[in-house]
XYZ file of C-alpha atoms in Angstrom:
636
model
C 72.047 141.039 83.375
C 75.615 141.926 82.454
C 76.378 143.902 79.277
C 79.818 143.347 77.803
C 81.577 146.486 76.590
C 82.961 146.471 73.051
C 86.690 147.103 72.688
C 87.636 150.247 70.683
C 89.144 149.726 67.219
C 92.918 149.709 66.928
C 94.975 152.431 65.143
C 91.979 154.743 64.977
C 90.331 152.636 62.296
C 86.583 152.449 62.192
C 85.447 148.960 62.921
C 83.287 147.521 60.168
C 79.694 147.106 61.132
C 78.860 143.474 61.531
C 75.832 142.182 59.709
C 73.128 140.891 61.981
C 71.734 137.553 60.977
C 68.308 136.414 61.984
C 67.354 132.804 62.630
C 64.089 133.431 60.787
C 63.802 132.416 57.161
C 63.482 135.405 54.884
C 60.227 135.450 52.929
C 60.682 134.829 49.234
C 59.790 137.590 46.753
C 56.397 136.965 45.179
C 56.331 135.969 41.537
C 54.229 137.718 38.903
C 51.614 135.005 39.080
C 51.418 135.378 42.780
C 51.194 139.151 42.442
C 48.285 138.940 40.016
C 46.531 136.456 42.243
C 46.982 138.693 45.220
C 45.348 141.617 43.455
C 42.265 139.572 42.692
C 41.654 138.502 46.302
C 40.487 140.968 48.919
C 43.061 141.997 51.506
C 42.717 140.320 54.883
C 42.710 142.577 57.939
C 45.924 142.410 59.953
C 45.719 140.577 63.252
C 46.945 142.455 66.283
C 49.773 140.975 68.292
C 48.690 139.669 71.681
C 49.579 142.002 74.493
C 52.313 140.726 76.776
C 51.069 139.374 80.074
C 52.017 141.488 83.074
C 54.818 140.083 85.207
C 53.804 138.856 88.658
C 55.972 140.936 90.948
C 55.520 138.413 93.764
C 57.590 135.877 91.829
C 60.541 138.260 91.921
C 60.448 138.557 95.699
C 62.033 136.179 98.191
C 61.120 135.301 101.749
C 63.668 137.812 103.071
C 62.777 140.768 100.863
C 62.021 143.955 102.866
C 58.399 144.936 103.288
C 57.077 147.984 101.396
C 58.415 151.132 102.970
C 61.431 149.455 104.564
C 64.916 150.380 103.341
C 66.526 148.098 100.790
C 69.453 146.003 102.053
C 72.925 147.356 101.487
C 75.248 144.879 99.787
C 78.578 144.078 101.366
C 81.971 144.574 99.805
C 81.846 141.474 97.610
C 78.121 140.756 97.797
C 75.791 140.739 94.834
C 74.488 144.253 94.176
C 71.233 143.217 92.507
C 68.470 140.690 92.939
C 69.597 138.369 90.175
C 71.651 136.041 92.402
C 69.671 133.497 94.412
C 70.428 130.658 96.817
C 68.214 127.751 97.883
C 67.904 126.370 101.405
C 69.042 122.739 101.464
C 66.396 121.861 104.057
C 63.137 123.607 103.060
C 64.028 124.320 99.395
C 63.076 128.007 99.745
C 64.885 130.482 97.486
C 66.428 133.739 98.755
C 68.136 136.737 97.204
C 71.757 136.738 98.274
C 71.562 140.514 98.731
C 68.591 140.155 101.089
C 70.409 137.773 103.431
C 73.798 139.479 103.135
C 75.469 136.532 101.412
C 78.463 137.420 99.287
C 79.039 134.290 97.200
C 76.618 131.325 97.164
C 79.339 129.099 95.687
C 81.177 129.247 99.014
C 78.762 126.699 100.515
C 78.021 123.106 99.570
C 75.043 123.103 101.975
C 73.276 126.285 103.072
C 70.350 126.496 105.499
C 68.058 129.442 106.088
C 67.742 130.931 109.550
C 64.230 129.529 110.264
C 65.433 125.966 109.539
C 68.510 126.448 111.720
C 66.351 127.803 114.551
C 63.885 124.904 114.347
C 66.648 122.291 114.361
C 68.308 124.018 117.336
C 65.040 124.001 119.264
C 64.452 120.316 118.451
C 67.968 119.453 119.577
C 67.632 121.391 122.841
C 64.250 119.845 123.614
C 65.646 116.330 123.272
C 63.273 115.217 120.512
C 66.199 114.660 118.135
C 69.377 113.732 119.974
C 71.031 111.650 117.270
C 71.935 114.571 115.011
C 73.406 117.993 115.834
C 71.596 121.177 114.781
C 71.813 122.267 111.168
C 74.828 124.335 110.204
C 76.069 125.702 106.914
C 78.745 123.577 105.258
C 81.511 125.514 103.538
C 82.735 124.176 100.229
C 86.401 123.140 100.463
C 88.791 124.636 97.934
C 89.139 122.552 94.835
C 92.268 120.432 94.855
C 94.099 119.639 91.673
C 96.024 116.401 91.916
C 99.463 116.065 90.357
C 99.602 112.333 91.008
C 99.260 111.186 87.405
C 101.643 113.758 85.946
C 105.371 113.672 85.553
C 107.072 116.962 86.324
C 110.690 117.895 86.779
C 111.617 118.636 90.374
C 114.534 121.021 89.884
C 115.144 121.258 93.620
C 115.686 117.497 93.721
C 118.077 117.686 90.772
C 120.025 120.396 92.610
C 120.391 117.990 95.548
C 121.668 115.217 93.302
C 118.409 113.227 93.303
C 117.393 111.841 89.888
C 114.501 113.666 88.255
C 112.525 110.595 87.228
C 110.470 108.885 89.980
C 111.995 105.462 89.358
C 115.499 106.836 89.750
C 114.588 108.668 92.943
C 113.067 105.535 94.486
C 116.179 103.504 93.711
C 118.273 106.319 95.148
C 116.306 106.181 98.417
C 116.849 102.438 98.710
C 120.577 102.717 98.073
C 121.398 105.692 100.294
C 118.825 105.775 103.101
C 119.960 104.836 106.595
C 117.532 102.124 107.702
C 117.264 100.468 111.074
C 118.661 96.933 111.310
C 116.251 94.142 110.472
C 115.243 92.649 113.829
C 112.034 91.017 112.659
C 111.750 87.439 113.944
C 112.542 84.469 111.722
C 110.397 81.395 112.202
C 110.286 77.892 110.866
C 107.241 77.012 108.819
C 105.941 74.388 111.256
C 105.798 77.067 113.984
C 102.985 78.915 112.188
C 100.230 77.445 114.333
C 97.503 78.675 116.648
C 99.686 77.828 119.655
C 102.182 80.467 118.526
C 99.386 83.009 118.423
C 98.048 82.040 121.845
C 101.336 81.962 123.722
C 103.505 84.617 122.045
C 102.539 88.147 123.052
C 104.353 89.559 119.995
C 102.440 87.410 117.498
C 100.674 89.423 114.775
C 102.305 92.612 116.060
C 105.358 92.744 113.812
C 106.302 91.211 110.454
C 107.627 87.653 110.499
C 109.785 85.982 107.843
C 109.881 82.245 107.158
C 113.124 81.337 105.342
C 113.017 79.009 102.378
C 113.130 75.345 103.307
C 115.032 74.711 100.120
C 116.799 76.950 97.631
C 114.757 77.170 94.435
C 115.997 78.777 91.256
C 116.007 82.561 91.422
C 114.633 82.787 87.887
C 111.875 80.766 86.264
C 112.959 77.618 84.462
C 111.634 78.055 80.933
C 110.689 74.749 79.374
C 111.469 73.907 75.785
C 108.975 74.726 73.034
C 107.279 77.464 75.096
C 106.531 80.557 73.061
C 106.118 84.115 74.405
C 102.432 83.611 75.165
C 103.108 80.504 77.230
C 101.318 78.060 74.941
C 102.919 74.762 75.822
C 103.798 72.521 72.927
C 105.431 69.966 75.148
C 106.785 69.403 78.630
C 105.565 67.984 81.915
C 102.453 69.166 83.684
C 102.973 71.753 86.422
C 102.214 70.454 89.910
C 101.355 72.654 92.940
C 104.111 72.632 95.546
C 103.522 72.453 99.317
C 105.720 74.550 101.592
C 107.097 74.098 105.084
C 104.175 76.148 106.421
C 101.239 73.840 107.262
C 98.486 73.975 104.659
C 100.220 76.414 102.312
C 100.420 75.553 98.599
C 102.229 77.636 95.963
C 103.062 77.296 92.253
C 106.289 75.512 91.329
C 109.380 77.530 90.505
C 109.069 76.425 86.868
C 105.814 78.334 86.336
C 106.029 81.207 83.854
C 103.697 84.085 83.073
C 102.739 82.198 79.922
C 101.684 79.242 82.059
C 99.446 81.559 84.077
C 97.840 82.769 80.845
C 97.258 79.159 79.802
C 95.571 78.353 83.107
C 93.248 81.342 83.481
C 92.635 82.025 79.774
C 94.551 84.301 77.434
C 91.703 86.817 77.171
C 91.410 87.327 80.934
C 91.662 91.073 81.683
C 94.298 92.273 84.133
C 94.704 95.649 85.797
C 98.110 97.090 84.957
C 99.721 99.828 87.064
C 101.909 102.519 85.516
C 104.765 102.684 88.009
C 105.745 106.265 87.143
C 102.311 107.684 88.008
C 101.253 104.931 90.470
C 97.875 104.799 88.732
C 96.069 102.325 86.523
C 97.110 102.204 82.901
C 94.610 103.838 80.568
C 94.913 101.001 78.069
C 93.091 97.728 78.685
C 95.288 94.649 79.030
C 94.783 90.907 78.807
C 96.987 88.361 80.527
C 98.282 87.279 77.106
C 99.402 90.837 76.302
C 100.954 91.107 79.736
C 102.905 87.872 79.160
C 104.334 89.343 75.951
C 105.314 92.549 77.741
C 106.837 90.610 80.640
C 109.041 88.553 78.296
C 110.218 91.671 76.451
C 113.833 92.784 77.106
C 114.136 95.706 79.487
C 115.562 98.123 76.913
C 112.489 97.619 74.731
C 109.995 98.421 77.480
C 108.860 102.018 77.020
C 107.221 102.073 80.463
C 107.706 100.213 83.718
C 104.446 98.466 84.540
C 103.236 96.264 87.362
C 100.409 93.793 88.092
C 99.500 93.512 91.778
C 95.782 92.675 91.881
C 95.124 89.489 89.885
C 92.805 87.446 92.128
C 92.544 83.841 90.880
C 89.790 82.360 93.058
C 87.436 80.351 90.872
C 90.028 79.797 88.120
C 92.196 76.710 87.475
C 95.071 78.637 89.051
C 93.275 78.447 92.408
C 94.678 74.937 92.899
C 98.182 76.456 92.920
C 97.528 79.139 95.564
C 96.365 78.148 99.044
C 96.852 80.213 102.186
C 98.518 78.742 105.290
C 96.186 76.869 107.612
C 96.749 79.471 110.334
C 95.614 82.224 107.972
C 92.486 80.278 107.046
C 91.706 79.699 110.721
C 91.959 83.427 111.438
C 90.433 84.814 108.243
C 86.965 86.277 108.775
C 85.889 85.448 105.225
C 86.974 81.802 105.330
C 85.611 81.237 108.826
C 82.357 83.218 108.947
C 81.152 84.009 105.417
C 78.614 81.268 104.512
C 80.302 78.689 102.305
C 77.296 78.426 99.992
C 77.665 82.135 99.239
C 81.358 82.101 98.333
C 81.761 79.203 95.936
C 83.021 79.456 92.372
C 79.501 79.868 90.954
C 78.827 83.099 92.842
C 79.294 86.427 91.119
C 82.726 88.017 91.387
C 81.433 90.999 93.334
C 79.110 89.103 95.672
C 81.706 88.205 98.315
C 85.245 89.304 99.279
C 87.690 87.520 96.982
C 91.002 88.644 98.462
C 92.628 85.364 99.537
C 94.562 84.385 96.375
C 96.475 87.106 94.561
C 99.151 86.638 91.907
C 101.617 89.531 91.591
C 103.869 89.886 88.551
C 106.471 92.649 88.688
C 109.147 93.511 86.161
C 112.578 94.808 87.058
C 112.350 98.361 88.374
C 108.693 98.187 89.427
C 107.819 100.058 92.596
C 104.686 100.315 94.758
C 104.606 103.512 96.776
C 103.834 103.701 100.494
C 100.499 102.162 101.419
C 98.572 100.161 103.995
C 96.456 97.270 102.784
C 92.735 97.979 102.649
C 90.889 98.040 105.970
C 94.203 97.392 107.701
C 94.098 93.754 106.622
C 97.033 91.443 107.287
C 98.953 89.857 104.396
C 100.773 86.619 103.668
C 103.367 87.033 100.898
C 105.438 84.304 99.180
C 108.076 84.833 96.468
C 108.109 82.099 93.799
C 111.065 83.476 91.850
C 112.805 86.829 91.697
C 113.173 89.181 94.659
C 111.214 91.871 96.486
C 112.589 94.655 98.668
C 110.261 95.926 101.399
C 110.499 99.037 103.534
C 108.407 98.760 106.695
C 107.253 101.353 109.230
C 105.290 100.467 112.394
C 101.678 101.689 112.788
C 102.439 104.167 115.560
C 100.164 107.207 116.038
C 102.880 109.468 114.632
C 103.358 107.342 111.514
C 99.626 106.962 110.910
C 99.124 110.724 111.248
C 101.896 111.333 108.705
C 100.373 108.742 106.371
C 96.928 110.334 106.626
C 98.335 113.768 105.833
C 100.418 112.418 102.944
C 97.410 110.659 101.392
C 95.669 114.037 101.102
C 98.737 115.799 99.719
C 99.066 116.967 96.121
C 102.843 116.441 96.050
C 103.105 112.715 96.566
C 105.403 112.475 93.544
C 107.976 114.753 95.193
C 107.366 114.289 98.920
C 108.643 110.857 99.927
C 106.628 109.612 102.883
C 109.657 107.816 104.295
C 111.108 111.201 105.284
C 108.194 111.652 107.715
C 108.205 108.145 109.217
C 110.288 106.636 111.983
C 111.471 103.084 112.470
C 112.081 102.301 108.786
C 113.315 98.746 108.263
C 114.443 97.165 105.005
C 113.739 93.487 104.311
C 114.727 91.590 101.154
C 112.463 88.624 100.392
C 114.049 85.987 98.190
C 112.708 82.905 96.375
C 110.924 80.432 98.614
C 110.595 82.877 101.530
C 107.272 83.864 103.082
C 106.436 87.102 104.886
C 103.543 87.678 107.265
C 102.664 91.395 107.444
C 100.368 92.253 110.376
C 97.608 94.825 110.338
C 98.479 98.483 109.870
C 102.169 98.212 108.954
C 103.103 100.820 106.362
C 105.246 99.518 103.527
C 106.529 100.234 100.042
C 107.885 97.582 97.686
C 110.656 97.621 95.078
C 111.308 94.896 92.478
C 115.034 94.566 91.652
C 114.397 91.770 89.127
C 111.479 90.105 87.379
C 109.443 88.479 90.126
C 106.433 86.207 90.600
C 104.642 86.385 93.960
C 101.503 84.861 95.479
C 99.722 86.123 98.569
C 96.454 87.207 100.097
C 94.717 89.522 102.563
C 92.777 88.591 105.675
C 91.027 90.291 108.600
C 91.275 88.816 112.096
C 89.808 89.125 115.586
C 93.283 89.917 116.935
C 93.733 93.294 115.210
C 90.249 94.822 115.192
C 91.346 98.055 116.885
C 93.992 98.703 114.222
C 91.710 97.580 111.408
C 88.927 99.938 112.484
C 91.425 102.785 112.859
C 92.570 102.270 109.268
C 88.966 102.169 108.057
C 88.535 105.576 109.685
C 91.580 106.893 107.808
C 90.124 105.559 104.557
C 86.886 107.401 105.298
C 88.719 110.621 106.141
C 90.872 110.515 103.000
C 87.886 109.482 100.835
C 89.417 106.326 99.415
C 87.268 105.168 96.459
C 85.120 102.086 96.910
C 87.217 100.256 94.327
C 90.209 100.274 96.687
C 88.288 99.324 99.857
C 87.919 95.898 101.431
C 84.839 94.516 99.650
C 81.628 93.957 101.633
C 83.242 94.867 104.962
C 79.970 95.801 106.696
C 78.224 92.612 105.650
C 81.272 90.612 106.700
C 81.067 92.241 110.143
C 77.501 90.958 110.532
C 78.629 87.435 109.654
C 81.474 87.705 112.188
C 79.095 88.855 114.927
C 76.647 86.065 114.126
C 79.449 83.497 114.181
C 80.730 84.601 117.576
C 77.215 84.706 118.972
C 76.913 81.053 118.005
C 80.368 80.085 119.320
C 79.786 81.803 122.673
C 76.429 80.116 123.192
C 78.228 77.745 125.565
C 78.289 80.627 128.054
C 74.497 80.583 128.388
C 73.308 79.664 131.865
C 71.014 81.177 134.450
C 73.122 83.426 136.652
C 72.354 85.058 139.951
C 74.284 87.771 141.720
C 75.986 85.103 143.806
C 77.021 83.195 140.673
C 78.651 86.308 139.240
C 80.781 86.769 142.357
C 81.596 83.087 142.792
C 85.050 81.924 141.711
C 84.892 79.028 139.283
C 86.643 75.790 140.088
C 89.635 74.678 138.042
C 87.529 72.022 136.321
C 84.894 74.582 135.340
C 87.540 76.935 134.000
C 89.247 74.211 131.966
C 85.871 73.339 130.457
C 85.656 76.895 129.094
C 89.092 76.870 127.439
C 87.607 75.808 124.108
C 84.651 78.216 124.455
C 86.120 81.501 125.692
C 88.767 83.037 123.413
C 91.667 85.141 124.734
C 90.812 88.498 126.240
C 92.330 90.394 123.310
C 89.961 88.606 120.939
C 86.979 89.418 123.160
C 87.948 93.089 123.090
C 88.057 92.960 119.297
C 84.617 91.349 119.112
C 83.267 94.101 121.357
C 84.505 96.678 118.831
C 82.749 94.831 116.003
C 79.565 94.649 118.068
C 79.711 98.367 118.865
C 80.247 99.234 115.204
C 77.150 97.259 114.198
C 75.137 98.840 117.013
C 76.084 102.260 115.625
C 74.900 101.123 112.198
C 71.559 100.045 113.663
C 71.151 103.449 115.275
C 71.967 105.054 111.935
C 69.336 102.943 110.169
C 66.645 103.904 112.672
C 67.386 107.638 112.598
C 64.397 109.278 110.897
C 65.915 112.755 111.050
C 68.524 111.914 108.388
C 66.020 111.850 105.544
C 64.501 115.124 106.708
C 67.873 116.827 107.046
C 68.665 116.518 103.344
C 72.255 115.487 104.101
C 73.068 113.439 100.999
C 76.136 111.826 102.509
C 74.248 110.711 105.620
C 71.403 109.394 103.466
C 73.869 107.308 101.438
C 75.481 105.981 104.613
C 72.090 105.019 105.993
C 71.156 103.234 102.778
C 74.491 101.386 102.656
C 74.099 100.285 106.285
C 70.659 98.833 105.561
C 71.805 97.033 102.432
C 74.744 95.493 104.307
C 72.543 93.572 106.758
C 72.345 89.924 105.564
C 68.661 89.448 106.334
C 68.791 85.945 104.846
C 71.264 85.050 107.602
C 70.352 87.123 110.659
C 66.719 87.860 109.819
C 64.959 91.209 109.948
C 66.394 94.331 111.538
C 64.556 93.509 114.757
C 66.139 90.044 114.834
C 69.540 91.526 114.021
C 69.190 93.903 116.959
C 68.164 91.008 119.221
C 71.178 89.004 118.046
C 73.503 91.866 118.973
C 71.859 92.026 122.396
C 72.545 88.322 122.962
C 76.132 88.734 121.814
C 76.713 91.615 124.239
C 75.443 89.546 127.167
C 77.629 86.592 126.222
C 80.639 88.855 125.820
C 80.080 90.259 129.317
C 80.002 86.748 130.783
C 83.108 85.749 128.851
C 85.007 88.864 129.951
C 84.346 88.047 133.630
C 86.149 84.710 133.339
C 88.646 85.631 130.594
C 91.602 86.063 132.944
C 90.965 82.708 134.641
C 90.554 80.953 131.298
C 93.760 82.515 129.937
C 95.667 81.310 132.996
C 94.210 77.815 132.605
C 95.110 77.826 128.911
C 98.714 78.729 129.721
C 98.865 75.975 132.329
C 97.556 73.340 129.930
C 100.038 74.440 127.271
C 102.913 74.231 129.757
C 101.906 70.695 130.731
C 101.683 69.706 127.073
C 105.194 71.023 126.396
C 106.586 69.167 129.402
C 104.959 65.924 128.296
C 106.307 66.447 124.796
C 109.826 67.013 126.071
C 109.661 63.871 128.166
C 108.500 61.817 125.223
C 111.238 63.232 123.007
C 114.098 62.824 125.487
C 115.923 59.472 125.469
C 115.068 57.162 128.310
C 117.697 56.649 130.915
C 119.226 53.246 130.958
C 118.209 51.127 133.881
C 120.856 50.376 136.345
């Protein structure tokens, strides 16, 4: 118990004695009638106060207290000098005096284990009875980090260097003065976005690709007559979705306004608004109608620069105006493998990954800082009107390490990540142009003028290694669940189940001689539609291994005994992610993974032959196409 000393009075004055107040109610003075009544009744004998119960000294002792006759422990330099400070073992829940175990500050540890528990776990680990978890060890509490992300401060060093003090000014300054590498990203025609491009171009889905506009639409929205600020149409023609040169892709017409979007999805629909200065969500709640009013406001009247980048419109009337390219839908895990009956418009918003149809509305001066899309997903991005300026950096180990370190930094407002990246490339995307951003590419985005964009995210079999690497970075930097790819674990189970079904054509009784036998050309060509490219098989193996690790985590009984809260949560999340309605019980899920592994092994043995046959068939098809297209020679 600590007694606080009282400060001496100033100037030699005697401090007035403070009156002590008691929480008890003071007894009222008896009246004369009460006094006379009290004299007539005999006095009652006073009851004695009950004697205080003796304190059980054993309750004040801990498991490490010295036995009688042994010397008391000597506290360290900063250790507690009495027996008032205790600490509890995370494993066995036994309490100890910090002075008895020589512990200076119990707040230094988020998990602390007593020596008997550590010894038992070490013995169990050495004996092999528990090989899935390492022995117990104390976990030090990391120093508390105070984030400056949502605050605006003046960077006087930047001002000294001629860099504007406000974040928006500094970002514009970087774009205007930075020495970027020349834009060498490939340009493609829309009709070239097919599966053949992916199969026969080794650079496909490895670097961003831009599809120029097939026609030149207006750079600003065409505002129809009798449209007010909220977009309530009082006249005018009906808006019609517009197909693009990319097969299967549908986008809104260039005449669509933010008011039209409010009319389609409902004026009371909530939208998440980003404060560009702090790069965080606005504290105020917004509706699409309020956002339309803000968007139409002149720039000099806008007190803040705001941005909307996460309006997903699946299940709304606006869905008819946003459709991903056919190639994206063929590659997208969600579209291909998530059961269709569990992703229709009647399902709950949070029951399946709705990330395919985003509408982005940025005002002039809006900026999105450096980021990688969740789970390393790829992105298709189409500008309806306005303009977007992208800065790209490749997902090299050096760049990803810098990104991981920057995500954990407290000076993101003043430390521009671009200074730590290499290979920066600037790309301006104009109206009618479409950008395909592969997995893992770092990018930041600036909006030089009011802009309307549609796009979506998708995960593929072709980039699993990069996707899983980015998921690991999200885990390490503790990205909140809100900003993660939704239902990723459950989606992985659907992907594994889908490939197990598609590779069932590999099932046949094999002997050792069959494994060594070289398949005939006819047999190989028959497997072209069954066996995917080798790169895809390698990605499926990574998915399969990830799910096998989850199964091992679910079956680890030591986790619950260890008391590791984080591991317990991970185990619970892994169990809840298994779609038992689709793959059955955990035993059936494990059997399904076993079948998939066997089929993958068979497919990998013939993958090189099938790839060669696929290239040969494609070459023949191109030759036949060229012959049909070339004019016939005149007969002599």
